[in-house]
Amino acid sequence: MKELGLYLGCVIPTEQYGYEMSIREVLPKFDIELVDLEESTCCGAPLRNVNMFTTMYLSARNMALCEKKGIDLYAPCPICHLGLTEAKESLEENPELKDKINSKLEEEDLQYEGSTELYHTLDLLHDEIGLDEIEDQVEEPLDDLTFAAHYGCNTIRPNDLDRPDDSENPQKLEELMETIGIGTEDYPEKLDCCGGQVISDHNESALTKAGEKIEAVQDQGFDGLSTICPWGHRMLDSKQDSAADTIGESLDLPVMYYIQLLGVAMGIEQSRLGLELNLSPVDNLEAIESIEEAE
Amino acid sequence: MSLIDLTSMAEPDEEEQEKIEETLEGLKEDIPDLCYQCGKCTSGCEAFILLELEPHSIMGKSKAGFIDELVNSDEIWTCMQCFKCQERCPQDLSPVRVIFALKNLAVAAGKEIPSGYQKMLQSVLGNGLIQQPKEVLNRANETRKREDLDLPPVPEPEDMDKVQQILMKATQEKLR
Ligand code: SF4
Ligand code: SF4
């Protein structure tokens, strides 16, 4: 049994409940014990735009919470994962900054050493748990489906920091899909941005980015799109209707977190995977129960 | 205290002002000479077509010392943080990081920043998260809260007042 601190960040625990539900449901079946970090806060990454020092302090604080419990940290959000990775590397290179941050953490009886390993959903499933182990637990392979992969910019870039997959040609999400029976292939817009990080101040442009990506996937005949980023999922699923209005097209592409797809393939009760909360028409897929059936 | 108060505190402070000048100098040294204005960063920039962001021109202007102009521009706030510019740069430069630094300078100099970031910071000072827990809709248009879904309470520091105080001070710090 591997214990991991479940570091949810901001977007997941305040609105992307389907991601959190499926994580809590699926991972323990792989012998992972998720330990709640009751006192965690924002990772600080969105505040890079305001003040980098604040970002470092918040990231270090969240890692220090794990250190105190003596466990590694699992951040299902790639933006958090990047923020924490960047803080970890910066503090390793800059002992002076580390001391300064530790003097602030001391006020809460916390200390940051830098001993916490960081995981994202992608490397946790693909590299730690492994494809064989996943395959063993598949009860109902999703053989009839072809899905496109959406990694999220921060999952793979920047390439000077340790990321869960390759920046130019990421394939782990595709391999994970194939492991549960889903067909997939590369498409030209695969690495395009969803616009999520400018949604609050440039709403229309952000929704245009999302809409164009959804349209491209839809036009290429995929049955759906698989996500591993709560910011991307919010744009591509939760806001799919607004994205459609913004670009003046009709969009009806099922969008699901990979871990929801995995849960379905493992035969987990669908109501436990938060599938009612996907606002894209996921029940167009035969394998997915309609809301009435799930009740 | 709001972000506006926090940032306006920085304005009249001479020492603070000096630190900003130093950072500007640092920025000029970093970027630089290495950027040969090939425009590869802009050609792949996710915000170029829709928001007219041109990372190569930001690099060029920084190099030429037009930092103040950039700090006052709306342009720096259109970056989608996709890191593609850095990926593409043949000189291993990072326009996106230069843009982050410029935004930090804008905040430190007390410029008005986009409301989205002000709201985020205010929310973080409140309970530690960039937004408050929402009631969401399911596909049948019924509302759902965390507790309806059997999810535990949202995380929050036990002593949020203390974290808030630390954060207030932290926002006054410079990294360079
Ligand atoms: S890609 Fe690099 S070298 Fe070319 S213009 Fe952009 S920053 Fe300069
Ligand atoms: S990180 Fe910003 S500047 Fe760089 S390519 Fe993406 S949107 Fe453009």
Coordinates of N, CA and C and ligand atoms in Angstrom, one line a residue, chain A residues 153 157 193 198, chain B residues 40-48 53-56 58 76 78-88 94-97 99-100 103, ligand 2:
Chain A
C153 N -1.4 21.9 -21.6 CA -0.1 22.5 -21.8 C 0.9 22.2 -20.7
R157 N 4.8 20.8 -20.8 CA 5.8 21.9 -21.0 C 5.9 22.6 -19.6
C193 N -3.7 24.6 -27.0 CA -4.1 25.1 -25.7 C -5.7 25.3 -25.6
V198 N -6.7 32.1 -19.4 CA -7.1 33.5 -19.5 C -8.7 33.6 -19.5
Chain B
K40 N 10.1 32.8 -34.0 CA 9.5 31.5 -33.9 C 8.5 31.4 -32.7
C41 N 8.9 32.1 -31.6 CA 8.0 32.1 -30.5 C 6.6 32.6 -30.9
T42 N 6.6 33.7 -31.6 CA 5.3 34.3 -32.0 C 4.5 33.4 -33.0
S43 N 5.3 32.7 -33.8 CA 4.6 31.9 -34.8 C 3.8 30.7 -34.2
G44 N 4.2 30.3 -33.0 CA 3.4 29.2 -32.3 C 2.6 29.7 -31.2
C45 N 2.6 31.0 -31.0 CA 2.0 31.6 -29.7 C 0.5 31.4 -29.8
E46 N 0.0 30.8 -28.7 CA -1.5 30.5 -28.6 C -2.3 31.7 -28.5
A47 N -1.7 32.8 -28.1 CA -2.5 34.1 -28.0 C -2.3 35.0 -29.1
F48 N -1.5 34.6 -30.1 CA -1.2 35.6 -31.2 C -2.4 35.9 -32.1
L53 N -0.9 38.8 -29.2 CA 0.3 38.8 -28.4 C 1.5 38.4 -29.3
E54 N 2.6 39.2 -29.2 CA 3.7 38.8 -30.0 C 5.0 38.7 -29.0
P55 N 5.2 37.5 -28.6 CA 6.3 37.3 -27.6 C 7.6 37.8 -28.2
H56 N 7.9 37.7 -29.5 CA 9.2 38.2 -30.0 C 9.3 39.7 -29.9
I58 N 7.9 41.4 -27.5 CA 8.1 41.7 -26.1 C 9.6 41.5 -25.8
I76 N 0.8 42.1 -22.0 CA 1.4 41.1 -21.1 C 0.4 40.2 -20.4
T78 N -2.2 38.9 -21.8 CA -3.0 38.1 -22.7 C -2.3 36.7 -22.8
C79 N -1.2 36.5 -22.2 CA -0.4 35.2 -22.3 C -1.2 34.1 -21.7
M80 N -1.3 33.0 -22.4 CA -2.1 31.8 -22.0 C -1.3 30.8 -21.2
Q81 N 0.0 31.1 -21.0 CA 0.9 30.3 -20.2 C 1.0 28.9 -20.7
C82 N 1.1 28.8 -22.0 CA 1.2 27.4 -22.6 C 2.6 27.0 -22.7
F83 N 3.6 27.9 -22.6 CA 5.0 27.6 -22.7 C 5.5 27.1 -24.0
K84 N 4.7 27.3 -25.1 CA 5.1 26.9 -26.4 C 6.3 27.8 -26.9
C85 N 6.2 29.1 -26.5 CA 7.3 30.0 -27.0 C 8.7 29.5 -26.6
Q86 N 8.7 29.1 -25.3 CA 10.0 28.5 -24.8 C 10.4 27.3 -25.5
E87 N 9.4 26.4 -25.7 CA 9.6 25.2 -26.4 C 10.3 25.4 -27.8
R88 N 9.8 26.4 -28.5 CA 10.2 26.7 -29.9 C 11.4 27.5 -30.0
S94 N 13.1 32.1 -22.8 CA 11.8 31.8 -22.3 C 11.0 33.1 -22.3
P95 N 10.4 33.5 -23.4 CA 9.5 34.7 -23.4 C 8.4 34.6 -22.4
V96 N 7.9 33.4 -22.1 CA 6.8 33.4 -21.1 C 7.3 33.8 -19.7
R97 N 8.5 33.4 -19.4 CA 9.1 33.8 -18.1 C 9.4 35.3 -18.0
I99 N 7.6 37.4 -19.6 CA 6.2 38.0 -19.4 C 5.8 37.9 -18.0
F100 N 6.0 36.7 -17.3 CA 5.7 36.6 -15.9 C 6.4 37.7 -15.1
K103 N 4.8 41.0 -15.5 CA 3.6 41.1 -14.8 C 3.8 41.4 -13.3
Ligands
SF4_2 S1 3.3 31.0 -23.1 FE1 2.3 32.9 -23.6 S2 3.7 34.0 -25.0 FE2 4.4 31.9 -24.9 S3 3.5 31.0 -26.7 FE3 2.1 30.6 -24.9 S4 0.6 32.3 -24.9 FE4 2.3 32.9 -26.3

